[in-house]
Coordinates of C-alpha atoms and ligand atoms in Angstrom, one line a residue:
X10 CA -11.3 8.1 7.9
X11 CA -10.8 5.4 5.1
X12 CA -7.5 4.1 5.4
X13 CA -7.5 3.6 1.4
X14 CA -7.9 6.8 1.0
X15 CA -5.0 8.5 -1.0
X16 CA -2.0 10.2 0.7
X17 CA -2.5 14.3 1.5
X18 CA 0.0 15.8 -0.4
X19 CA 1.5 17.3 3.0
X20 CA 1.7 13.7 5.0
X21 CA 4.3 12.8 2.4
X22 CA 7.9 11.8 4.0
X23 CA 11.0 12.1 1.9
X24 CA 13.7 12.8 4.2
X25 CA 13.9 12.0 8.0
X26 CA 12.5 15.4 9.8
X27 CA 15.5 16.5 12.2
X28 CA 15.0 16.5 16.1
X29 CA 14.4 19.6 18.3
X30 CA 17.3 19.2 20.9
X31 CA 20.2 16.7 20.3
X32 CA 20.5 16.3 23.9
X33 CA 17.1 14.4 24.1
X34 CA 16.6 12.7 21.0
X35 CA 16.0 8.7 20.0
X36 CA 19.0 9.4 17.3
X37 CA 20.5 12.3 16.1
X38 CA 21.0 10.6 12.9
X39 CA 20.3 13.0 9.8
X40 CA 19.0 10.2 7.2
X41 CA 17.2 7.2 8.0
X42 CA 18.6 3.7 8.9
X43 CA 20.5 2.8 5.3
X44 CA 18.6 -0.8 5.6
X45 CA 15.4 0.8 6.0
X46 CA 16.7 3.4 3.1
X47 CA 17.4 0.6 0.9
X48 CA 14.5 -1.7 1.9
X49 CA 12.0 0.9 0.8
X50 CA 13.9 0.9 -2.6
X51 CA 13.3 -2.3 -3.1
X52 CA 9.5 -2.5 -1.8
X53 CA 10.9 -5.1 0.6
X54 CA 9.1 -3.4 3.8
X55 CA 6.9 -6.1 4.6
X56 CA 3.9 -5.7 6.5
X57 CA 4.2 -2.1 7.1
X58 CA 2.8 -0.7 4.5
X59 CA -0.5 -2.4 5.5
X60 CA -0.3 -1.7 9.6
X61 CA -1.5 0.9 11.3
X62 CA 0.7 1.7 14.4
X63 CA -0.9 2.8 17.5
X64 CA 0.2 5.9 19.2
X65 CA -0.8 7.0 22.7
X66 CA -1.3 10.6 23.9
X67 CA -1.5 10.6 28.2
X68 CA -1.0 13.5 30.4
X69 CA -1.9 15.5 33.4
X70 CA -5.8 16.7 32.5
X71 CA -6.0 20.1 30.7
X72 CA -2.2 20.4 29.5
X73 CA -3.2 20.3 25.8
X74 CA -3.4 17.0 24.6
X75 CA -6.4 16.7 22.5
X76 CA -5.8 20.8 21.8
X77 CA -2.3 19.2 20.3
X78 CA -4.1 16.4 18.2
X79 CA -6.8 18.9 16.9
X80 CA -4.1 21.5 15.5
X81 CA -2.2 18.4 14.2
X82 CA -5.0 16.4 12.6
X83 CA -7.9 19.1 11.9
X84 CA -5.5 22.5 11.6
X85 CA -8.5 23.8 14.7
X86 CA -7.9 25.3 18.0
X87 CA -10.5 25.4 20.6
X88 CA -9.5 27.8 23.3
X89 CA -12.7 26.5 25.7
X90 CA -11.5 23.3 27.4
X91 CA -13.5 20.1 27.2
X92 CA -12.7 17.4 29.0
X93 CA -11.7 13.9 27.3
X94 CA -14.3 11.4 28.6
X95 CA -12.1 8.2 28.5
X96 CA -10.8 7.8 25.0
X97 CA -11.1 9.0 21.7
X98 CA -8.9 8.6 18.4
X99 CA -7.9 10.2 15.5
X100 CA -6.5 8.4 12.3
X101 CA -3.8 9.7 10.4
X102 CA -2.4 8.7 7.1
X103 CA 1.3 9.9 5.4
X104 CA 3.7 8.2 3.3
X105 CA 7.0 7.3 4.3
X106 CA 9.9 6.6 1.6
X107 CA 7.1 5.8 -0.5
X108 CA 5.4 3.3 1.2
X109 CA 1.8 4.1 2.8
X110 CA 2.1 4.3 6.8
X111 CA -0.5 4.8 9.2
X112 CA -0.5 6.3 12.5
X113 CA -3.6 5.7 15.1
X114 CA -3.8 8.5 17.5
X115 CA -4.9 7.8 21.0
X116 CA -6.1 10.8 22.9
X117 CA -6.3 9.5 26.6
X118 CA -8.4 11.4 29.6
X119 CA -6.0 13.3 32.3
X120 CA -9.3 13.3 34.8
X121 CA -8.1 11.1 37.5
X122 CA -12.3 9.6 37.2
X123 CA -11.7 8.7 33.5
X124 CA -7.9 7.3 33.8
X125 CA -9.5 4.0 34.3
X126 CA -11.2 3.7 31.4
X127 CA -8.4 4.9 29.4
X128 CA -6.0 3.4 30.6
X129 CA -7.4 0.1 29.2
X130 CA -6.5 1.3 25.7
X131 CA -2.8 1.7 26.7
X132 CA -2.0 -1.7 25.5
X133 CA 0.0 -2.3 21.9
X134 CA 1.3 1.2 21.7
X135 CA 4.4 1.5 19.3
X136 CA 4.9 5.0 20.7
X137 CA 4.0 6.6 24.0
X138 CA 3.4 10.5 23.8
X139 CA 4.2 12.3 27.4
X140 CA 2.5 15.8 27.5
X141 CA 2.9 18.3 30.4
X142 CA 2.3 22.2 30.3
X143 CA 5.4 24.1 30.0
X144 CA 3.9 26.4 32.5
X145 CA 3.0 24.1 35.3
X146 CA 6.1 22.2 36.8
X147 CA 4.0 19.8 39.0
X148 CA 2.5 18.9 35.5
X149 CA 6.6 17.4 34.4
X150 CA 6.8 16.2 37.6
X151 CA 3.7 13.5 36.7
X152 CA 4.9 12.6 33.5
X153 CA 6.8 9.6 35.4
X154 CA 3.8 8.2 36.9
X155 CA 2.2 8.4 33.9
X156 CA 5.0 6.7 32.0
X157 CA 5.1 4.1 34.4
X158 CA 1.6 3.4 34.3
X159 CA 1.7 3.1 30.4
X160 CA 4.5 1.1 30.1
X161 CA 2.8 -1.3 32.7
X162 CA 0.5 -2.4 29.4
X163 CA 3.8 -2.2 26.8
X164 CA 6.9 -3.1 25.9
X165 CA 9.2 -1.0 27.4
X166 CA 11.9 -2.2 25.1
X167 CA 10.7 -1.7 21.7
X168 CA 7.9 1.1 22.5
X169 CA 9.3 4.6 21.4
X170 CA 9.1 7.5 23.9
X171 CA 8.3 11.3 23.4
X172 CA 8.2 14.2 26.2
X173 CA 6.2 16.9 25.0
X174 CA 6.3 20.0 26.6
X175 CA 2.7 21.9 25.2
X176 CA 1.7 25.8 25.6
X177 CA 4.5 27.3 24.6
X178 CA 3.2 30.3 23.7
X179 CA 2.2 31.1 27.2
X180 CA 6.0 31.4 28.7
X181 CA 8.7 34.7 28.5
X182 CA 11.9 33.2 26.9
X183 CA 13.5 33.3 30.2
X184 CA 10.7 30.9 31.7
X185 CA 10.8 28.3 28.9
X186 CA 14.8 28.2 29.2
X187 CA 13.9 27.5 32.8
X188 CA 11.8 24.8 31.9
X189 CA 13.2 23.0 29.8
X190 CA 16.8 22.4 31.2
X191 CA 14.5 20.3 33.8
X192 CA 12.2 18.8 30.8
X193 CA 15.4 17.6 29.0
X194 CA 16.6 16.0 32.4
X195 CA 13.5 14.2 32.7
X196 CA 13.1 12.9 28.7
X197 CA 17.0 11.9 29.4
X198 CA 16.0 10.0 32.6
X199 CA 12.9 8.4 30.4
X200 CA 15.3 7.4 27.2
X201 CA 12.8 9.8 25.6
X202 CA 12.8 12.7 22.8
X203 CA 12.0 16.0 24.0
X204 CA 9.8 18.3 21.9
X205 CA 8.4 21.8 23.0
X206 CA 4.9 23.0 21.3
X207 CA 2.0 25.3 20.8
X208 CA -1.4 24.3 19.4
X209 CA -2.5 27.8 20.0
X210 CA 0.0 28.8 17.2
X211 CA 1.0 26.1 15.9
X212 CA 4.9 26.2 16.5
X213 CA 6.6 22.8 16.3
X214 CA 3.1 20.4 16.5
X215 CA 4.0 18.9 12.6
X216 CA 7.3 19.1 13.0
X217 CA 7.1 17.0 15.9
X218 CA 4.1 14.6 14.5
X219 CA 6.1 14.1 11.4
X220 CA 9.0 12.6 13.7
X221 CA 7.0 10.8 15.1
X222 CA 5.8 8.9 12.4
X223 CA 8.9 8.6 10.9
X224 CA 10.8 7.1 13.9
X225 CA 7.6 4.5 14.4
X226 CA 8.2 3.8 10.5
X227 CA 12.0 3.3 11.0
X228 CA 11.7 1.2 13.6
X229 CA 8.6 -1.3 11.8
X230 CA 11.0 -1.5 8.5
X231 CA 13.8 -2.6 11.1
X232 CA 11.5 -4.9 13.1
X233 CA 10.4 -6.7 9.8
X234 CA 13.8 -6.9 8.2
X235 CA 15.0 -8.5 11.7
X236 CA 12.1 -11.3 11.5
X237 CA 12.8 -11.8 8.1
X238 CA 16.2 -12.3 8.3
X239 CA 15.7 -14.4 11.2
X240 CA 13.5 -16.2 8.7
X241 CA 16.3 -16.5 5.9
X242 CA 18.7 -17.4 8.9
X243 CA 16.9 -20.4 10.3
X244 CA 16.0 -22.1 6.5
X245 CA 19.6 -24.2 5.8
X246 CA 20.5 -26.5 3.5
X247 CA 23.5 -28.9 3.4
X248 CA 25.4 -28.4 0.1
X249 CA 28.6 -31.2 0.5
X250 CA 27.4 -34.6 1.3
X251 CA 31.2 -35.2 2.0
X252 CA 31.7 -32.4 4.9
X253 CA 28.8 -32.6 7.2
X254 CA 30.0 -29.5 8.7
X255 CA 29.3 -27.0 5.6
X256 CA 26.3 -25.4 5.2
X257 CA 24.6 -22.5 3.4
X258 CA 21.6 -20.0 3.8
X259 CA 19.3 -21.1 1.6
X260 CA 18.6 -17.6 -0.4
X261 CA 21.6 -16.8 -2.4
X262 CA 19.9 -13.8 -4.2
X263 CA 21.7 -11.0 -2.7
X264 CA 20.0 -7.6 -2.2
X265 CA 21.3 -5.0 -4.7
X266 CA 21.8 -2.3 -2.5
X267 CA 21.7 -2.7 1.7
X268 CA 24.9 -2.9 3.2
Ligands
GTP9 N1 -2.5 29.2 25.2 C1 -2.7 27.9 25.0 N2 -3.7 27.2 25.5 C2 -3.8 25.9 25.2 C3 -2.9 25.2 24.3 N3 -3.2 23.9 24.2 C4 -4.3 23.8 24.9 N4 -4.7 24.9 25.5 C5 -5.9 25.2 26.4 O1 -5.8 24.3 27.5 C6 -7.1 23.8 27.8 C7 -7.0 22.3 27.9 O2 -6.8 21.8 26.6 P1 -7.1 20.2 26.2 O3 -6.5 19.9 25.0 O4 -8.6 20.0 26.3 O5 -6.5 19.4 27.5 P2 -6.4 17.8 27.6 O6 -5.0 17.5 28.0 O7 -6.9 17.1 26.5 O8 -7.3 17.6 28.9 P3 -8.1 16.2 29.4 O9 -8.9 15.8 28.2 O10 -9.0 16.6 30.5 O11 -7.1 15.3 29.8 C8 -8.1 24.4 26.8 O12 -8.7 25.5 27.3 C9 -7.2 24.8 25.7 O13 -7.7 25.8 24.9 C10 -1.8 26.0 23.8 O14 -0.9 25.5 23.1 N5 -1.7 27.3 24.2
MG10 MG1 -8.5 15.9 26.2

């Protein structure tokens, strides 16, 4: 897909999209970050608008994770299962506050003969996406090993985490509430946001691909206001030759809006 290629009127991002369960969610805020609010305002976003962030999909094999990409990206569902050989990647393009932001979509193999190979594309992920089958516990129960595993290549302290919990369509109501009191113990364990899905229907898969892009957004703007703070911080001038103590950031335009 051309990254220059305009926006789809539907990956357009005015407002923050709201989390699934406040109990596991990066922030329950309902806007986003004022700064970040205010910086996009002002065009002063940095980099981000030219990055594409890299998102990574892993998972037991056959819970749904390329099903989940495919209803996201292409709007298909296959209901034959194919199995990921390695990696693969889907490119996705929305606009956030009105600045262009790109999300690269890793789709990892689950086969225990292909996690080699795909696990060497784990590296520089800016958002890790857990996905287990609501229907299978033993499928939760690996979603620690396969965090671990993919944090081994990432910063664990900036990298953003989701639980997904895909196939939704195939449990009663009683057997999802079942499941997901454990799944929201887990994603609270993992720091991560919990999010419960379908790609068969469709239930909750843009809803939760829209947060995701908007959280990786937030956090880029913050990142880049940070560094260029830092920036502004570290460049000081001396204004009074007579008091060697005084001395003053160098940028005295002050930004009309952020607080
Ligand atoms: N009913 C139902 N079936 C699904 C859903 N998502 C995936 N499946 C089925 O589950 C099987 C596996 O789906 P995939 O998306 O290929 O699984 P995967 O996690 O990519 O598997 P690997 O590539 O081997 O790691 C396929 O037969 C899909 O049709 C869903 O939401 N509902
Ligand atoms: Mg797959």
């Amino acid at each position: 897909m051309n990254i220059l290629a305009p926006v789809r009127r539907d990956r357009v991002l005015a407002e923050l999209p709201q989390c699934l369960r406040k109990e596991a969610a990066l922030h329950g805020h309902k806007d986003f970050h004022p700064r970040v609010t205010c910086a996009c305002q002002e065009h002063r976003t940095g980099t981000v608008g030219f990055k594409i962030s890299k998102v990574i999909v892993v998972g037991d094999l056959s819970v749904g994770k390329t099903c989940l990409i495919n209803r996201f990206c292409k709007d298909t569902f296959d209901k034959n299962y194919k199995a990921t050989i390695g990696v693969d990647f889907e490119m996705e393009r929305f606009e956030v506050l009105g600045i262009p932001f790109s999300l690269q979509l890793w789709d990892t193999a689950g086969q225990e003969r292909f996690k080699c190979i795909a696990s060497t594309y784990y590296r520089g992920a800016q958002a890790i996406i857990i996905v287990f089958n609501l229907n299978d516990v033993a499928s939760l129960e690996h979603t620690k090993q396969w965090l671990a595993d993919a944090l081994k290549e990432n910063d664990p302290s900036s990298v953003l985490l989701f639980l997904v919990g895909s196939k939704k369509d195939l449990s009663t109501p009683a057997q999802y509430a079942l499941m997901e009191k454990d799944a929201l113990q887990v994603a609270q364990e993992m720091k991560a946001e919990y999010w419960a899905v379908s790609s068969l229907t469709g239930e909750n898969v843009r809803e939760f691909f829209f947060r995701v892009a908007a959280l990786t957004f937030e956090a880029n703007v913050l990142a880049e206001l940070e560094k260029s703070g830092a920036r502004r911080i570290g460049d000081v001038v001396r204004i009074n030759s007579d008091d060697s103590n005084l001395y003053l950031t160098a940028s005295k335009k002050k930004p009309t809006c952020c607080p």
